[in-house]
Amino acid sequence: MNFLMLLLVCFRALRRNAMRSLLTALGVVIGVAAVITTLGIGHGARSQIEEQVNRLGQNVILVFPGSQSLGGVSAGGGTVNTLTVEDALAIRDEIPEITAASPEVRSQRQVAYGNRNWFTRIYGQSADYLHIRQWPMEAGRMFSEEDVARATKVAVVGQTLVEELFEGANPVGETIRVQGMPLEIIGVLDRKGMSLMGSVQDDIVLIPYSTAFRYVSGRTHAMVINIQVLSDEYMDIARAKISDLLRERHRLRPEQPDDFTIQTQEEVARTATETSRTMTILLGSIAGISLFVGGIGIMNIMLVSVTERTREIGIRVAVGARTRDILGQFLLEALLLSCLGGLLGILLGFGVSTLIAHHAGWAVSVSVGAVFSSFVFSAAVGIFFGYYPARKAARLNPIEALRYE
Amino acid sequence: MPVIEIENLRKTYSMDGGLSVEALCGVSLCFESGEFAAIMGASGSGKSTLLNILGCLDPPTAGRYLLNDDNVAALEGERLAALRNENIGFVFQSFNLLSRTSALENTELPLMYNHSGLGMTEIRRRALAALDRVGLAERADHHPNQLSGGQQQRVALARALVNEPSVLLADEPTGNLDSRTTLDIMALLQQLNDQGMLIVMVTHEQEIGAYTRRILEMRDGLIIRDSPVENRRHARAEASGESTTRLNATES
Ligand SMILES: Nc1ncnc2c1ncn2[C@@H]1O[C@H](COP(=O)(O)OP(=O)(O)O)[C@@H](O)[C@H]1O
Ligand SMILES: [Mg+2]
């Protein structure tokens, strides 16, 4: 029997049990989809981190609350309340190598304009925040030191807000509401970057930190202090001075550990990349295991189907099928099922990745390599888990097989 | 020249626990082309065992089996498969059709395993011709569960004939059929035999044997009688006669 004929035999056999075939392939579908999605997310997370690091700006130092040794620090931390606004002001005013310092407080809030709503992130920052970030403005102005001092209800918005609430029209002078509180828009930020991540960076509302503390976040302490150093060569000395100043201000005795963590741009990048790699490996292994389980599912159903199709095998042998025709048929059926599962899984993985990318605003990118390798892997799963049932089918005694009820 | 020649054929089944059953205890036979033989005998006398060996589905324990002068006992699995495919048509009591598969695709099956590498159009053409030969061409698309028992057995016959075998083996082909359908199938077998096909069938019904040309009786793994059929019955004539009788019965 030539290969084309064998293929036809397999197609007919799979079609006869279309439902079972699909269910058999389902395990591989889910496994491959999981692999594709995790690899895509991992890839996306890495490029997002690169983006975030770049957008930190030049010569930036970040100070987080909590001690690193106590595990209190992460990029999204801020559960420990040790950094005050006064700390930020002291850093800016007392250390000559430092040109700007902005205490940051973030909140996720619903923002309303007219009958439109948008869920966004509200950042409380100082007036010089845009210098630290090196983020130009498109229209209007940034809030001033005086706005910060008086906690005025003003806001500078990113491009996403302009699109979602104002349909692209210039919003300067309009008033948006957060939890019923009016905020007057005084400025619009430039679009930040061209990456797929653009939407995230632009999905932002900046307000004076004083306003944020008083009316929005309910917090009393900074989640991060963003600091800009005069130039690259002063990074180390600035770092040392920040540490001394904060230890002194927090009245830490020499034997006490820091209750804050200082990180430069590169350090943030390294930590974040490491975290994302660990996550990718973790998720990837889970996905791999589910693909493996899918393979076992194929073997399981193929074994059941060998028993169930005992008579069919007997019939085929009786009309002249050779041992290797039977072996080939069952092996090829398993291979076709796993490849079908692989293809459907790749499509599903694409779909899920796109959905995640859309909703989370991540650049989930599915690479050709991931698609190729998961397809090859699912084919290997088919052959590996299909062989045992196929051999079992090929070894059946035809007379007993024909008598099988 | 005989198509089938067996000499002192033996088959011993060894069971678990050291027991063994002698199903055939030295059977010698010859079948020429154009013959129509019935193997008869009580249940357990070895009829199916003999037919399975003739059909190359089961190897004999000892003895000689020549099929078209090929020594079957000496052949390997590959060659046996080719013999089954090209030289033997097998029909079973329980039809043994692939379920959820059309009559046509069932009939195509042996052609797909054929070594001559036929194309799909030729396979389809030959399968249709075989279905036509058993009078089922217009049911080619029907699945087994849409066919009556007699029609299913016809499909099985078409499948057995499709590779133009040199012998048609049938193990109680009418065992699952009512008497009316039995007549139809016997008429079809007689017609095939009239066209020159060698047919060996197993049956335990004396009546069925009367439609063949030669009766072999088995007991305990041996042939105890081998005699030609006198006053051979003709199924086709009886079938039409029966319908006439039935007509008369409804009239009166
Ligand atoms: N696979 C087998 N294993 C053991 N004994 C068998 C097997 N097949 C048949 N036999 C035995 O061989 C004898 C002949 O069986 P069989 O050829 O099926 O008889 P028949 O078809 O005439 O009813 C019986 O005693 C039966 O029990
Ligand atoms: Mg029997």
PDB file of N, CA and C in Angstrom, chain A residues 11 32 35 71 85 102 124-125 127 150 169 171 179 191 231 241 247 256 285 290 311 335 355 357 362 371 373 385 391:
ATOM      1  N   PHE A  11      -7.713   8.922   6.642  1.00  0.00           N
ATOM      2  CA  PHE A  11      -8.731   9.970   6.610  1.00  0.00           C
ATOM      3  C   PHE A  11     -10.114   9.372   6.765  1.00  0.00           C
ATOM      4  N   VAL A  32      -0.649  22.803  22.863  1.00  0.00           N
ATOM      5  CA  VAL A  32       0.070  23.672  21.930  1.00  0.00           C
ATOM      6  C   VAL A  32      -0.353  25.130  22.106  1.00  0.00           C
ATOM      7  N   VAL A  35       1.427  26.475  25.021  1.00  0.00           N
ATOM      8  CA  VAL A  35       2.848  26.735  24.732  1.00  0.00           C
ATOM      9  C   VAL A  35       2.993  28.025  23.929  1.00  0.00           C
ATOM     10  N   GLY A  71      12.844  41.324  51.225  1.00  0.00           N
ATOM     11  CA  GLY A  71      11.970  40.912  50.125  1.00  0.00           C
ATOM     12  C   GLY A  71      10.824  41.871  49.919  1.00  0.00           C
ATOM     13  N   VAL A  85       6.972  62.297  51.249  1.00  0.00           N
ATOM     14  CA  VAL A  85       7.165  63.401  50.315  1.00  0.00           C
ATOM     15  C   VAL A  85       8.370  64.241  50.753  1.00  0.00           C
ATOM     16  N   SER A 102      10.778  63.103  42.202  1.00  0.00           N
ATOM     17  CA  SER A 102       9.315  63.130  42.188  1.00  0.00           C
ATOM     18  C   SER A 102       8.765  61.955  42.981  1.00  0.00           C
ATOM     19  N   GLY A 124       0.285  60.370  40.681  1.00  0.00           N
ATOM     20  CA  GLY A 124       0.628  61.606  41.364  1.00  0.00           C
ATOM     21  C   GLY A 124       2.128  61.801  41.242  1.00  0.00           C
ATOM     22  N   GLN A 125       2.544  62.965  40.727  1.00  0.00           N
ATOM     23  CA  GLN A 125       3.973  63.222  40.537  1.00  0.00           C
ATOM     24  C   GLN A 125       4.263  64.677  40.892  1.00  0.00           C
ATOM     25  N   ALA A 127       6.172  68.452  39.841  1.00  0.00           N
ATOM     26  CA  ALA A 127       6.127  69.260  38.623  1.00  0.00           C
ATOM     27  C   ALA A 127       7.281  68.942  37.676  1.00  0.00           C
ATOM     28  N   ARG A 150      -0.464  73.835  46.232  1.00  0.00           N
ATOM     29  CA  ARG A 150      -1.854  74.104  46.606  1.00  0.00           C
ATOM     30  C   ARG A 150      -2.785  72.917  46.346  1.00  0.00           C
ATOM     31  N   ALA A 169     -10.109  65.038  19.928  1.00  0.00           N
ATOM     32  CA  ALA A 169     -10.148  66.508  19.996  1.00  0.00           C
ATOM     33  C   ALA A 169      -9.264  67.023  21.137  1.00  0.00           C
ATOM     34  N   PRO A 171      -8.319  68.331  24.450  1.00  0.00           N
ATOM     35  CA  PRO A 171      -9.114  68.365  25.679  1.00  0.00           C
ATOM     36  C   PRO A 171      -8.715  69.484  26.651  1.00  0.00           C
ATOM     37  N   GLN A 179     -14.119  59.743  40.523  1.00  0.00           N
ATOM     38  CA  GLN A 179     -14.918  59.541  41.745  1.00  0.00           C
ATOM     39  C   GLN A 179     -15.709  60.810  42.085  1.00  0.00           C
ATOM     40  N   ARG A 191       2.695  61.503  22.308  1.00  0.00           N
ATOM     41  CA  ARG A 191       2.631  60.041  22.216  1.00  0.00           C
ATOM     42  C   ARG A 191       4.003  59.491  22.554  1.00  0.00           C
ATOM     43  N   SER A 231      24.466  63.966  35.837  1.00  0.00           N
ATOM     44  CA  SER A 231      24.967  63.274  34.656  1.00  0.00           C
ATOM     45  C   SER A 231      25.483  61.903  35.061  1.00  0.00           C
ATOM     46  N   LYS A 241      24.940  59.206  48.435  1.00  0.00           N
ATOM     47  CA  LYS A 241      24.406  60.334  49.203  1.00  0.00           C
ATOM     48  C   LYS A 241      22.927  60.129  49.541  1.00  0.00           C
ATOM     49  N   ARG A 247      19.002  57.286  55.462  1.00  0.00           N
ATOM     50  CA  ARG A 247      19.279  56.609  56.738  1.00  0.00           C
ATOM     51  C   ARG A 247      19.220  57.611  57.884  1.00  0.00           C
ATOM     52  N   GLN A 256      21.185  48.672  61.844  1.00  0.00           N
ATOM     53  CA  GLN A 256      19.885  48.430  61.213  1.00  0.00           C
ATOM     54  C   GLN A 256      20.019  48.438  59.689  1.00  0.00           C
ATOM     55  N   SER A 285       6.941  25.450  31.324  1.00  0.00           N
ATOM     56  CA  SER A 285       6.952  24.052  31.757  1.00  0.00           C
ATOM     57  C   SER A 285       5.536  23.555  31.974  1.00  0.00           C
ATOM     58  N   SER A 290       1.230  20.180  29.881  1.00  0.00           N
ATOM     59  CA  SER A 290      -0.117  19.965  29.353  1.00  0.00           C
ATOM     60  C   SER A 290      -0.062  19.357  27.952  1.00  0.00           C
ATOM     61  N   ARG A 311     -12.340  -5.617  15.479  1.00  0.00           N
ATOM     62  CA  ARG A 311     -12.974  -6.278  14.346  1.00  0.00           C
ATOM     63  C   ARG A 311     -12.548  -5.628  13.027  1.00  0.00           C
ATOM     64  N   LEU A 335      -0.509  10.410  14.253  1.00  0.00           N
ATOM     65  CA  LEU A 335       0.267  11.554  13.775  1.00  0.00           C
ATOM     66  C   LEU A 335      -0.655  12.637  13.209  1.00  0.00           C
ATOM     67  N   LEU A 355      -5.836  38.218  22.026  1.00  0.00           N
ATOM     68  CA  LEU A 355      -6.795  38.698  23.021  1.00  0.00           C
ATOM     69  C   LEU A 355      -6.085  39.301  24.223  1.00  0.00           C
ATOM     70  N   ALA A 357      -3.034  40.385  24.332  1.00  0.00           N
ATOM     71  CA  ALA A 357      -2.339  41.590  23.894  1.00  0.00           C
ATOM     72  C   ALA A 357      -3.310  42.768  23.867  1.00  0.00           C
ATOM     73  N   TRP A 362      -0.263  44.275  26.217  1.00  0.00           N
ATOM     74  CA  TRP A 362       1.112  43.806  26.077  1.00  0.00           C
ATOM     75  C   TRP A 362       1.397  43.522  24.626  1.00  0.00           C
ATOM     76  N   VAL A 371       6.020  28.631  16.764  1.00  0.00           N
ATOM     77  CA  VAL A 371       5.023  27.911  15.975  1.00  0.00           C
ATOM     78  C   VAL A 371       5.619  26.634  15.408  1.00  0.00           C
ATOM     79  N   SER A 373       8.367  24.965  16.310  1.00  0.00           N
ATOM     80  CA  SER A 373       8.799  23.946  17.261  1.00  0.00           C
ATOM     81  C   SER A 373       7.608  23.273  17.945  1.00  0.00           C
ATOM     82  N   PHE A 385       3.475   8.617  21.189  1.00  0.00           N
ATOM     83  CA  PHE A 385       2.354   8.018  21.905  1.00  0.00           C
ATOM     84  C   PHE A 385       1.482   7.163  20.997  1.00  0.00           C
ATOM     85  N   ARG A 391       1.383  -0.689  17.423  1.00  0.00           N
ATOM     86  CA  ARG A 391       2.035  -1.990  17.435  1.00  0.00           C
ATOM     87  C   ARG A 391       1.069  -3.040  17.971  1.00  0.00           C
TER      88      ARG A 391
END
